XYZ file of N, CA and C in Angstrom:
432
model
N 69.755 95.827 95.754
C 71.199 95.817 95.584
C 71.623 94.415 95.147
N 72.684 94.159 94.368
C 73.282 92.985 93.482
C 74.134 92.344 94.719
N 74.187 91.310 94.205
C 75.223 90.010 95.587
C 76.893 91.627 94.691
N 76.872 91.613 93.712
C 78.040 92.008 93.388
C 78.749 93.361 94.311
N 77.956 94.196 94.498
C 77.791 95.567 95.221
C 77.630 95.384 96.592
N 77.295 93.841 96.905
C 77.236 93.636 98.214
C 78.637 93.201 98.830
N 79.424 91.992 97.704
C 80.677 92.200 97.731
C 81.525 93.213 97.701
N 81.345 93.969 97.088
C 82.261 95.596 97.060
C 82.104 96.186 98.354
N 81.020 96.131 98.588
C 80.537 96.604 100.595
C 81.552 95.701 101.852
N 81.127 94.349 101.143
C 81.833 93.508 102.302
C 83.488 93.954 102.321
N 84.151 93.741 101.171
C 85.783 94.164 100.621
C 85.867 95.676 101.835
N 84.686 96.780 101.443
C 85.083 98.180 102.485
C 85.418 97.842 103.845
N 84.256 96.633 104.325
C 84.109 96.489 105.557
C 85.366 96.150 106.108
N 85.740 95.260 105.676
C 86.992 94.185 105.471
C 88.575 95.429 105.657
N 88.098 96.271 104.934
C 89.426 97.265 104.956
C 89.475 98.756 106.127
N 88.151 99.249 106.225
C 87.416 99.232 107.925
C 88.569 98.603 108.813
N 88.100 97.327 108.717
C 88.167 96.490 110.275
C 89.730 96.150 110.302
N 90.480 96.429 108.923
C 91.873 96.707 108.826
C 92.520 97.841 109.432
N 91.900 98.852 109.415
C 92.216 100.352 110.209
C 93.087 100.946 108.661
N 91.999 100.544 107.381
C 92.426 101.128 106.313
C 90.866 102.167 106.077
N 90.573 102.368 104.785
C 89.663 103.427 104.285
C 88.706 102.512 104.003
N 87.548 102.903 104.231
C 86.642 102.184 103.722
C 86.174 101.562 101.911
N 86.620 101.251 101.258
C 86.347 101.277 99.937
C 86.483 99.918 99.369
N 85.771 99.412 99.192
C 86.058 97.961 98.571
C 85.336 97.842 97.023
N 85.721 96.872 96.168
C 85.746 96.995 94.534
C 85.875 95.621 94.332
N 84.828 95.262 93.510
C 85.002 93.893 92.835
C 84.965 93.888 91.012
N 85.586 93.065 90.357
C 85.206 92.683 88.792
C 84.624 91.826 88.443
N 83.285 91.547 88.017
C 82.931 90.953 87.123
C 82.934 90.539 85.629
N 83.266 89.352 85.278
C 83.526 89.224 83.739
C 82.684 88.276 83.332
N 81.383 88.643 82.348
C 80.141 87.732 82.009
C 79.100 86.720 83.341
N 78.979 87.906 84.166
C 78.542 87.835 85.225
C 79.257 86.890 86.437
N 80.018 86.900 86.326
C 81.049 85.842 87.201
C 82.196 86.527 87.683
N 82.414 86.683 89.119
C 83.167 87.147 89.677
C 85.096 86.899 89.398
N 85.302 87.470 88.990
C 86.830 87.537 88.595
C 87.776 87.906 89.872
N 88.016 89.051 90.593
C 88.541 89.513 91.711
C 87.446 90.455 92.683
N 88.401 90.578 93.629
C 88.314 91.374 95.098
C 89.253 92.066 94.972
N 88.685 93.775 95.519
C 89.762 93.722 96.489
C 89.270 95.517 97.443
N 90.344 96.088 98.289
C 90.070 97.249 99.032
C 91.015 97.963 99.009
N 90.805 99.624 99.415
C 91.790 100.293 99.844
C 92.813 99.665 100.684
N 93.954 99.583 100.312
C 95.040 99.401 101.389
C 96.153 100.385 101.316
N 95.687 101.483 101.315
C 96.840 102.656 101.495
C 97.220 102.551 102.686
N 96.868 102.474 103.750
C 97.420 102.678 105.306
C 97.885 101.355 105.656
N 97.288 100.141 105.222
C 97.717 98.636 105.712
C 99.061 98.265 105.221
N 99.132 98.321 103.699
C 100.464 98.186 102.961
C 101.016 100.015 102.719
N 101.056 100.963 103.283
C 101.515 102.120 103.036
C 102.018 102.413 101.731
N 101.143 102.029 101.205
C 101.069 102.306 98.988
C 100.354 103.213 98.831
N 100.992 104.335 98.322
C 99.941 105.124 98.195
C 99.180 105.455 96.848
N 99.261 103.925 96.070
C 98.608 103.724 94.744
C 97.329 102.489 95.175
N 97.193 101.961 96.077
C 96.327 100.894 96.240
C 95.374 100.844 96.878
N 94.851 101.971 95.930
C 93.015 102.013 95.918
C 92.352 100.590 96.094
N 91.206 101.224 96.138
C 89.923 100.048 96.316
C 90.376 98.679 94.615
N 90.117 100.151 93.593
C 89.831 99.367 92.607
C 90.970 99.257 91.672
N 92.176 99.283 92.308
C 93.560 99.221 91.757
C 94.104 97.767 92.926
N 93.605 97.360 93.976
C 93.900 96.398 94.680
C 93.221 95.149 94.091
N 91.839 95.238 93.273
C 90.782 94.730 92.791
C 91.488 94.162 91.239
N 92.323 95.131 91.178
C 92.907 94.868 89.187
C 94.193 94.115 89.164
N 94.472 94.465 90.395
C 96.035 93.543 90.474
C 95.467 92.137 90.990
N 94.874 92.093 92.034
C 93.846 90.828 91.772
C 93.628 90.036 91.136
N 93.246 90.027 89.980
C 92.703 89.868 89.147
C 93.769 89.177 88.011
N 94.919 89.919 88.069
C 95.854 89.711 87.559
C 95.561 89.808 85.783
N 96.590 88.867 84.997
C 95.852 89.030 83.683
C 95.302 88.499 83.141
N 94.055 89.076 82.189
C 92.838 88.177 82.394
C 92.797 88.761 80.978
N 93.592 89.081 79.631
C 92.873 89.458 78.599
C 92.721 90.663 78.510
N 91.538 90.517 77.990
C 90.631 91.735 77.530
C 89.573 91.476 78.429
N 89.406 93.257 79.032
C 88.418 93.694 79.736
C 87.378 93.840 79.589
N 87.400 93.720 77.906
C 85.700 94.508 77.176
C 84.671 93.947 77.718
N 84.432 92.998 78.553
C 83.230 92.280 78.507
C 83.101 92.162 80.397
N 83.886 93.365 80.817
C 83.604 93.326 82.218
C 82.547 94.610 82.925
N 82.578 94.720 84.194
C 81.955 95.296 84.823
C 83.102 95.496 86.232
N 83.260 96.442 86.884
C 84.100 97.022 87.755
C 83.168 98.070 89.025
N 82.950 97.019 89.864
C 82.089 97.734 91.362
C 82.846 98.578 91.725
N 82.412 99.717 92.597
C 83.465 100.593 93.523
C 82.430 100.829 94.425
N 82.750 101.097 96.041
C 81.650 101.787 97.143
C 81.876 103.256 96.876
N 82.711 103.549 96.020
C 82.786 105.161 96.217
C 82.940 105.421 94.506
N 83.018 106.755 94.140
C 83.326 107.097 92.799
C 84.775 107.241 92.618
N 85.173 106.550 91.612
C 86.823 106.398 91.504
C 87.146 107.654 91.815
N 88.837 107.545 91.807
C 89.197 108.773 91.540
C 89.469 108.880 89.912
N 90.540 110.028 89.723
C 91.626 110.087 88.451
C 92.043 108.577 88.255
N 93.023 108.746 89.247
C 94.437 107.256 88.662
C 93.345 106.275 88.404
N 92.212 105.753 88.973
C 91.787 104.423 88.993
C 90.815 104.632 87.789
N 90.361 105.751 87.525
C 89.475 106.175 85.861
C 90.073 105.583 85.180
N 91.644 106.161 85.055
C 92.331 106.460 84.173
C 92.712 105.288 83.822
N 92.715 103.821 84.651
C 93.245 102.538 84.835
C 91.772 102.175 84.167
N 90.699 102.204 84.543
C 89.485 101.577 83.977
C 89.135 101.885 82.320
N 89.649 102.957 82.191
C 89.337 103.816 80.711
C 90.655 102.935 79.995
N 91.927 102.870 80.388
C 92.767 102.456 79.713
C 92.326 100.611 79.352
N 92.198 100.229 80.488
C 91.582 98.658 80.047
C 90.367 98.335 79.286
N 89.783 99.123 78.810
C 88.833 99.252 78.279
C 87.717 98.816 78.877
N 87.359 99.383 80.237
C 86.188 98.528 80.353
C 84.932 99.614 80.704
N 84.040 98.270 80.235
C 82.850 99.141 79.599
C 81.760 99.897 80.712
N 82.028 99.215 82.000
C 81.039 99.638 82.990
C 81.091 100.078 84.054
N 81.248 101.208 85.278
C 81.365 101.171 86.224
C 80.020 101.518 87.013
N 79.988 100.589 88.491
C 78.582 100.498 88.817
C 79.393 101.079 90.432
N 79.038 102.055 90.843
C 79.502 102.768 91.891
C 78.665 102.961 93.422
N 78.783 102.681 94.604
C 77.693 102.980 95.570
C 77.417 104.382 95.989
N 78.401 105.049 95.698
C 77.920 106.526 95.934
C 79.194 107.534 95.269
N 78.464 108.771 95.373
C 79.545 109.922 94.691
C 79.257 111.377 95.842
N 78.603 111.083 96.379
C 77.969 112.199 97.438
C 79.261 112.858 98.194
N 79.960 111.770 98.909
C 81.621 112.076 99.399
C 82.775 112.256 98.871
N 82.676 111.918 98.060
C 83.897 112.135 96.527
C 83.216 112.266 95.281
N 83.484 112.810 94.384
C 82.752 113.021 92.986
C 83.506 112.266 92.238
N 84.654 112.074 92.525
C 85.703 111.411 91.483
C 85.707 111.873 90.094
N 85.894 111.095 89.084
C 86.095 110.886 87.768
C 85.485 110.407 86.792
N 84.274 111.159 87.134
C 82.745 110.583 86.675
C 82.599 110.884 85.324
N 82.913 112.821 84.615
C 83.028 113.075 83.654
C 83.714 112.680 82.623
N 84.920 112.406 83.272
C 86.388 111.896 82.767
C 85.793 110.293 81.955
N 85.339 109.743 83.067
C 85.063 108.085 82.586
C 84.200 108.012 81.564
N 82.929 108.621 81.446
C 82.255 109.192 80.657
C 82.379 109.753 78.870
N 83.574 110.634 79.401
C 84.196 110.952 78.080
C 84.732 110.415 77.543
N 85.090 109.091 77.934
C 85.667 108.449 77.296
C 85.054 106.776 76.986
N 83.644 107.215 77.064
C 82.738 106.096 76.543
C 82.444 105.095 77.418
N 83.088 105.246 78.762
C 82.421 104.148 79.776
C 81.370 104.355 80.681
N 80.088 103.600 80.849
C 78.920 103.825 81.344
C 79.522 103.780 82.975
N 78.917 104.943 83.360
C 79.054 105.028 84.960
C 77.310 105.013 85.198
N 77.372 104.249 86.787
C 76.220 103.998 87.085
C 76.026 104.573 88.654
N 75.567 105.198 89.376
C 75.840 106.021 90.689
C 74.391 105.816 91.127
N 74.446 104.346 92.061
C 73.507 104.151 92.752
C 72.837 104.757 94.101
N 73.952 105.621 94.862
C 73.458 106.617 95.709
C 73.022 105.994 96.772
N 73.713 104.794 97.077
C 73.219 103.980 98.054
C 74.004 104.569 100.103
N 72.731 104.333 100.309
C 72.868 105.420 101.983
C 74.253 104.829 102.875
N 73.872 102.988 102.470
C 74.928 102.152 103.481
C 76.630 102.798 103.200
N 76.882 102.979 101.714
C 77.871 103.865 101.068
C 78.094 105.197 101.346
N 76.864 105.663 101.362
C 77.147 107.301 101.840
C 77.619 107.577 103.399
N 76.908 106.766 104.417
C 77.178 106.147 105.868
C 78.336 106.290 105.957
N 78.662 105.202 105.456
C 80.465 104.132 106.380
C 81.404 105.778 105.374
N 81.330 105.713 104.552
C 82.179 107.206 104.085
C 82.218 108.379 105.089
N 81.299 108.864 105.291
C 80.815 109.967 105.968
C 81.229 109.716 107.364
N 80.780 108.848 107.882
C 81.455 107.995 108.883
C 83.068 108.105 109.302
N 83.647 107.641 108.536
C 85.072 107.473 108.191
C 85.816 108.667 108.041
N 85.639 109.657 107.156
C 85.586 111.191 107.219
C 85.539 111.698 108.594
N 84.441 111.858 108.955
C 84.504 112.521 110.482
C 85.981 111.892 111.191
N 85.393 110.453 111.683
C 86.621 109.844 112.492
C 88.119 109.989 111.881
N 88.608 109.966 110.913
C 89.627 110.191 110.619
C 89.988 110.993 109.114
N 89.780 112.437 109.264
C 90.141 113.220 107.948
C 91.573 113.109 107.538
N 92.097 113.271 108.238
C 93.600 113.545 108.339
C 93.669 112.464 107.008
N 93.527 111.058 107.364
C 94.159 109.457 106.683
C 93.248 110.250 104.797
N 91.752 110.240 104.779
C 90.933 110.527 103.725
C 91.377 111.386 103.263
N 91.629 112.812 103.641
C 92.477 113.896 103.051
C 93.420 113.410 102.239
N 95.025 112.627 102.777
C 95.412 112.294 102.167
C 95.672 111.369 100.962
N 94.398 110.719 101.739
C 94.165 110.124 100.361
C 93.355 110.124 98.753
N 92.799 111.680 99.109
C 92.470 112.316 97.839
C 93.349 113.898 97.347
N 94.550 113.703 98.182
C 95.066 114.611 97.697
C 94.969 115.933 98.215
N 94.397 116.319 99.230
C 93.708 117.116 99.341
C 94.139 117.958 100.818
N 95.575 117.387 101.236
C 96.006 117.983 102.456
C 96.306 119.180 102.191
């Protein structure tokens, strides 16, 4: 596993120990860390501020995306595809899709390399998180 994906882990942990969702997301731009960031739907009660939408505002403006890379512990959803596809960026490197499938096809179709490492520590703290609190995860895929 990359220091980068290890950051995206630490960001989940971080939003965990917030009594938010587990999901943390970092950007890289020419191998150099640009932003952080995590779910904070329950901390700031936004119910747009995903892992990797907390990670982009972050980040603030930085140009052009073409030459980045965008971590997630989970597989985006829609909105945050739809935010990665629109900035044009070229890569998403994901820790798992096992608990959410997200917007894998979607990202895909539209020419950005998704990478779904299938990593257990990711599948864990999700699965994890799920059990202990569906109710918060439900809502936050829509799905009440």
């Amino acid at each position: 596993m990359d220091e980068f994906m290890r950051m995206a882990i630490a960001e989940a942990q971080q939003g965990l120990a917030e009594g938010g969702i587990p999901i943390g997301s970092v950007l890289v731009k020419d191998s150099q860390l640009i932003a952080r960031g995590h779910n904070k739907r329950v901390q700031e009660n936004n119910p747009i501020l995903h892992g990797e939408m907390d990670c982009l505002n972050n980040a603030g403006r930085i140009g052009s995306y073409r030459n980045t890379v965008i971590y997630s512990t989970l597989m985006p959803c829609y909105m945050c595809a739809g935010t990665i596809v629109q900035f044009k960026i070229p890569k998403v490197i994901v820790g798992e899709s096992q608990t959410f499938s997200g917007a894998r096809t979607f990202m895909e179709a539209h020419g950005v390399e998704v990478i779904d490492l299938n990593l257990p520590e990711c599948v864990e703290m999700m699965q994890q998180f799920i059990q202990a609190k569906p109710d918060i995860w439900f809502e936050d895929i829509m799905e009440l």
